[in-house]
Coordinates of C-alpha atoms in Angstrom, one line a residue:
M613 CA 80.1 11.0 25.3
K614 CA 80.6 9.7 28.7
L615 CA 78.0 11.2 31.1
T616 CA 78.2 11.5 34.8
N617 CA 75.4 10.3 37.6
A618 CA 74.4 13.8 38.0
E619 CA 73.8 14.7 34.2
I620 CA 71.9 11.2 34.0
Q621 CA 69.7 12.2 37.0
R622 CA 69.5 15.5 35.4
K623 CA 68.2 14.0 32.2
I624 CA 65.7 11.8 34.1
S625 CA 64.2 15.0 36.0
E626 CA 63.5 16.2 32.6
L627 CA 61.2 13.2 31.4
P628 CA 57.5 13.4 31.6
E629 CA 56.0 12.5 35.0
N630 CA 54.4 9.2 33.7
I631 CA 57.9 7.9 32.4
R632 CA 59.8 9.2 35.5
N633 CA 57.6 7.5 37.7
A634 CA 57.8 4.2 35.8
I635 CA 61.5 4.4 36.0
N636 CA 62.0 5.0 39.6
Q637 CA 59.3 2.2 40.5
F638 CA 60.0 -0.5 38.3
D639 CA 63.5 -2.3 39.0
W640 CA 65.0 -1.9 35.4
S641 CA 68.4 -2.4 36.7
G642 CA 67.9 -5.8 38.3
E643 CA 66.4 -7.0 34.7
V644 CA 70.0 -6.0 33.3
L645 CA 71.8 -7.9 35.7
A646 CA 69.8 -10.9 35.2
I647 CA 70.1 -10.7 31.4
G648 CA 73.7 -10.1 31.6
K649 CA 74.3 -12.9 33.7
S650 CA 72.5 -15.3 31.3
H651 CA 75.0 -14.3 28.6
N652 CA 78.1 -14.7 30.8
L653 CA 79.0 -10.8 31.3
Q654 CA 81.5 -9.9 33.8
I655 CA 81.0 -6.9 36.4
D656 CA 82.8 -4.2 34.3
E657 CA 80.6 -5.4 31.4
L658 CA 77.6 -5.2 33.4
N659 CA 78.3 -1.6 34.3
I660 CA 78.4 -1.0 30.6
F661 CA 75.2 -2.8 29.6
Q662 CA 73.6 -0.6 32.3
K663 CA 74.8 2.5 31.4
H664 CA 73.9 2.3 27.7
T665 CA 70.5 0.7 28.6
L666 CA 69.8 4.1 30.9
E667 CA 71.0 6.2 28.0
V668 CA 68.4 4.7 25.7
I669 CA 65.8 5.2 28.5
V670 CA 66.2 9.0 28.7
G671 CA 66.9 9.2 25.1
L672 CA 70.5 10.2 25.0
T673 CA 71.2 7.0 22.8
S674 CA 68.9 5.9 19.7
A675 CA 67.4 2.5 19.6
S676 CA 68.7 1.8 16.2
D677 CA 72.3 2.5 17.6
Y678 CA 71.7 0.3 20.5
Q679 CA 72.9 -3.3 19.3
G680 CA 76.0 -1.8 17.7
I681 CA 76.9 0.1 20.7
L682 CA 76.7 -3.0 22.9
Q683 CA 78.5 -5.2 20.2
R684 CA 81.6 -2.9 20.1
E685 CA 81.7 -2.0 23.8
L686 CA 81.2 -5.7 25.4
G687 CA 83.4 -6.8 22.6
I688 CA 80.9 -9.8 21.6
D689 CA 79.6 -11.2 18.5
T690 CA 76.8 -10.0 16.2
Q691 CA 74.3 -12.9 17.3
T692 CA 75.0 -12.2 20.9
A693 CA 74.3 -8.7 21.0
E694 CA 71.2 -9.4 18.9
D695 CA 69.6 -11.7 21.7
I696 CA 70.7 -9.3 24.3
V697 CA 68.8 -6.1 22.6
I698 CA 65.7 -8.6 22.2
E699 CA 65.7 -9.6 25.9
A700 CA 66.3 -5.9 26.9
N701 CA 63.2 -5.0 24.6
Q702 CA 60.9 -7.6 26.2
R703 CA 62.0 -7.1 29.8
I704 CA 62.7 -3.6 30.3
F705 CA 61.5 -1.2 27.4
R706 CA 58.2 -2.6 27.1
E707 CA 57.6 -3.0 30.5
L708 CA 58.4 0.6 31.2
Q709 CA 56.4 1.5 28.2
K710 CA 53.4 -0.3 29.7
R711 CA 53.6 0.9 33.5
A712 CA 54.0 4.6 31.9
F713 CA 51.2 4.6 29.8
T714 CA 49.0 2.2 31.3
T715 CA 48.9 4.5 34.7
E716 CA 48.1 7.4 32.5
I717 CA 44.9 5.8 31.1
D718 CA 43.7 4.7 34.3
N719 CA 44.0 8.0 35.7
E720 CA 42.1 9.7 32.9
V721 CA 39.2 7.1 33.7
E722 CA 39.3 8.0 37.2
I723 CA 39.1 11.9 36.4
D724 CA 35.9 11.0 34.2
T725 CA 34.4 9.0 36.6
T726 CA 34.7 11.7 39.5
S727 CA 33.2 14.4 37.2
V728 CA 30.2 12.4 36.3
N729 CA 29.6 11.7 40.2
Y730 CA 30.1 15.3 40.7
E731 CA 27.3 15.9 38.6
R732 CA 24.9 13.6 40.0
N733 CA 25.4 14.7 43.5
D734 CA 25.5 18.3 42.6
P735 CA 23.1 19.8 45.2
Y736 CA 22.3 22.9 42.9
R737 CA 20.5 20.6 40.3
E738 CA 17.0 20.3 41.3
P739 CA 15.1 17.6 39.8
L740 CA 12.3 18.8 37.4
E741 CA 8.8 18.2 38.9
H742 CA 6.4 18.2 35.7
D743 CA 3.3 17.0 37.5
G744 CA 2.5 20.4 38.1
I745 CA 2.6 21.2 34.5
K746 CA 1.1 18.0 33.1
H747 CA -2.4 19.0 32.5
V748 CA -1.5 22.4 31.1
M749 CA 1.2 20.4 28.6
R750 CA -1.9 17.7 28.0
T751 CA -4.0 20.5 26.7
E752 CA -1.4 21.8 24.2
G753 CA -0.8 18.3 22.8
I754 CA 2.1 17.2 24.5
E755 CA 2.1 14.4 27.0
L756 CA 5.1 14.2 29.5
L757 CA 6.4 11.0 30.6
D758 CA 8.4 9.3 33.6
H759 CA 11.5 7.4 32.3
D760 CA 9.7 4.2 33.6
E761 CA 6.0 4.9 32.3
D762 CA 4.9 3.4 29.4
M763 CA 3.0 5.6 26.6
I764 CA -0.3 4.5 25.7
V765 CA -1.4 6.2 22.3
T766 CA -5.1 6.9 23.0
T767 CA -5.8 9.3 19.9
E768 CA -6.5 7.9 16.3
V769 CA -3.7 8.8 13.7
D770 CA -5.2 9.8 10.4
T771 CA -3.7 8.0 7.7
L772 CA -3.9 9.3 4.0
E773 CA -5.0 6.9 1.4
K774 CA -3.2 6.5 -1.7
P775 CA -5.2 8.3 -4.6
K776 CA -7.0 5.1 -7.0
S777 CA -5.2 5.6 -10.5
N778 CA -7.7 5.1 -13.2
Y779 CA -4.7 3.5 -15.4
S780 CA -5.5 0.1 -17.0
E781 CA -3.2 -1.7 -19.1
P782 CA -4.2 -1.8 -22.7
Q783 CA -5.5 -5.2 -23.9
S784 CA -3.5 -6.4 -26.8
A785 CA -5.7 -8.0 -29.4
K786 CA -5.0 -11.7 -29.5
P787 CA -4.9 -13.3 -32.8
A788 CA -7.7 -15.5 -33.7
T789 CA -7.1 -19.1 -34.6
N790 CA -9.1 -21.7 -36.9
Y791 CA -9.8 -24.2 -34.4
R792 CA -11.3 -21.8 -32.1
E793 CA -13.8 -19.8 -34.4
P794 CA -17.2 -20.8 -34.2
I795 CA -19.1 -22.5 -37.2
E796 CA -22.2 -20.4 -38.2
E797 CA -25.0 -21.6 -40.4
Q798 CA -23.9 -19.8 -42.9
D799 CA -20.4 -21.4 -43.2
L800 CA -22.7 -25.0 -43.7
K801 CA -24.6 -23.5 -47.1
G802 CA -22.1 -24.8 -49.3
V803 CA -21.5 -27.9 -47.6
K804 CA -25.7 -28.6 -47.9
Q805 CA -25.7 -27.6 -51.6
R806 CA -22.7 -30.0 -52.8
T807 CA -23.4 -33.0 -53.8
A808 CA -21.1 -36.2 -54.3
D809 CA -19.5 -37.1 -57.4
M810 CA -21.0 -40.6 -58.4
R811 CA -19.8 -41.0 -61.8
I812 CA -17.0 -43.4 -60.9
L813 CA -20.0 -45.7 -59.5
K814 CA -22.3 -45.5 -62.7
T815 CA -19.8 -46.9 -65.1
K816 CA -20.9 -49.9 -67.5
N817 CA -18.4 -52.1 -65.9
H818 CA -19.9 -51.4 -62.4
I819 CA -16.3 -50.5 -60.8
T820 CA -15.9 -51.7 -57.4
P821 CA -14.0 -50.1 -54.8
D822 CA -11.1 -52.7 -55.2
S823 CA -10.4 -51.4 -58.9
A824 CA -11.8 -47.7 -58.6
F825 CA -7.9 -46.7 -58.5
N826 CA -6.6 -48.9 -61.3
E827 CA -4.9 -47.1 -64.1
N828 CA -6.9 -48.7 -66.8
T829 CA -10.2 -47.7 -65.1
S830 CA -11.9 -44.8 -67.3
I831 CA -14.0 -42.0 -65.9
P832 CA -16.4 -40.5 -68.2
S833 CA -16.7 -36.9 -68.5
E834 CA -19.0 -34.9 -66.9
Q835 CA -21.9 -33.6 -69.4
V836 CA -22.7 -29.6 -68.8
I837 CA -26.0 -29.0 -69.9
D838 CA -26.2 -25.5 -71.4
Q839 CA -29.0 -23.7 -69.7
S840 CA -28.9 -20.4 -71.6
L841 CA -31.9 -18.9 -72.5
D842 CA -31.4 -18.6 -76.5
K843 CA -30.9 -22.5 -76.7
K844 CA -33.8 -23.2 -74.9
L845 CA -36.0 -21.6 -77.2
H846 CA -34.4 -23.2 -80.3
G847 CA -34.7 -26.7 -78.4
T848 CA -38.4 -26.3 -77.4
I849 CA -41.4 -26.6 -79.7
H850 CA -44.1 -23.8 -79.2
T851 CA -47.6 -24.2 -80.1
G852 CA -49.0 -21.4 -82.4
T853 CA -51.2 -18.3 -80.6
E854 CA -52.3 -15.2 -81.4
H855 CA -49.5 -14.0 -79.8
T856 CA -46.8 -16.0 -81.5
I857 CA -44.5 -14.4 -83.9
D858 CA -43.2 -15.9 -87.0
L859 CA -39.3 -15.5 -87.2
S860 CA -38.8 -18.2 -90.1
H861 CA -38.2 -15.3 -92.4
L862 CA -35.0 -14.1 -90.6
G863 CA -31.9 -15.4 -91.5
S864 CA -29.4 -17.2 -89.2
E865 CA -27.2 -13.8 -88.7
H866 CA -30.6 -12.1 -87.6
Q867 CA -31.8 -14.8 -85.4
E868 CA -30.1 -13.9 -82.0
T869 CA -31.5 -10.5 -82.4
G870 CA -34.7 -11.3 -83.2
G871 CA -34.9 -13.5 -80.3
E872 CA -34.1 -10.8 -78.2
R873 CA -36.9 -8.8 -79.9
F874 CA -39.0 -11.7 -79.6
L875 CA -38.8 -11.5 -75.7
Q876 CA -39.5 -7.7 -75.6
Q877 CA -42.8 -8.2 -77.5
L878 CA -44.0 -11.1 -75.3
S879 CA -43.2 -8.9 -72.4
D880 CA -45.2 -5.9 -74.1
A881 CA -48.2 -8.0 -74.9
E882 CA -48.5 -9.7 -71.4
I883 CA -48.5 -6.0 -69.9
A884 CA -51.1 -5.2 -72.4
E885 CA -53.4 -8.2 -71.4
H886 CA -53.3 -7.6 -67.8

C-alpha cells in the first residue's frame, strides 16, 4: 500500500511523544542516504529505501518483512539486502530507540530529584526540637540523641546466667589388666611355702647341669610319707600305762574300729584326770 506524505505525518503524530521527538530531532534520513550511497543505490532507489525505512519506524511495516521488501523493491541480491538491514539497524533504529527511552529515563530522574528538594525546602516542615522534652523522656527510660551524637551506655545490663547442670557423664569401668594389679602379701604365701625339687641333684651319680637333660638320666620317684593317724598308731611302740588298753585280742577286721574306740577312751580318760 502506497502512502502519501500527509498520511505518513499523521502516523508520526499518533506515536508517543518520546518517539516522536526522537524522529524529529534525529537526522535519520541523512543516515538512509549514507547507507544507500555505500551500496551504490541510485536516487530513485534511495527514495524507495527511505520510504520503507520510515514505514518500519512508524509501525506500518513489520521489521521481519523489511529485508524481503528491500530485496524485491530495489532488485538486489539477498546478501546486499542483509547488509543494508544490518547497517540500518545499527545506525537508525537503535539510535532512535536510544534517544527516545534514554530521554524518558532522564526526565524521571529529574522529577524525583525535584520532589526531594521540594520536601527538604518545605516551609511547613518544622524541625523537631527535642531539647525541651529530653529530661521528661529520660525519666521514662528513653534517651533522645542527635544524628551526630554518639550514644554512651551508662546503665548496667543484667545478664541471665545459664543454669548449671548437675549432669555428669557416667564413668565406665575399665577392665583390669594383670600387669596393673598390685601384688599383696597374701599372694606370696604360696611362693614362700613352695620348695624347689632337688631330687635331680641327689642321685648317686651326682648329675651335673650338662647331663641333667640327657635321655638316659633317671630321676627317682618322690616318696610320699603317709601321715594318717591309724598308720602312725600301728608303727609306733607304746609303753604300757594304767590307761593302756590291750587290743591284741581283736581281729584284723576289727582293728580300724578298735583304733577309733581307743581314741575315744583316751579322750575320756584325759577329761576325767583333769
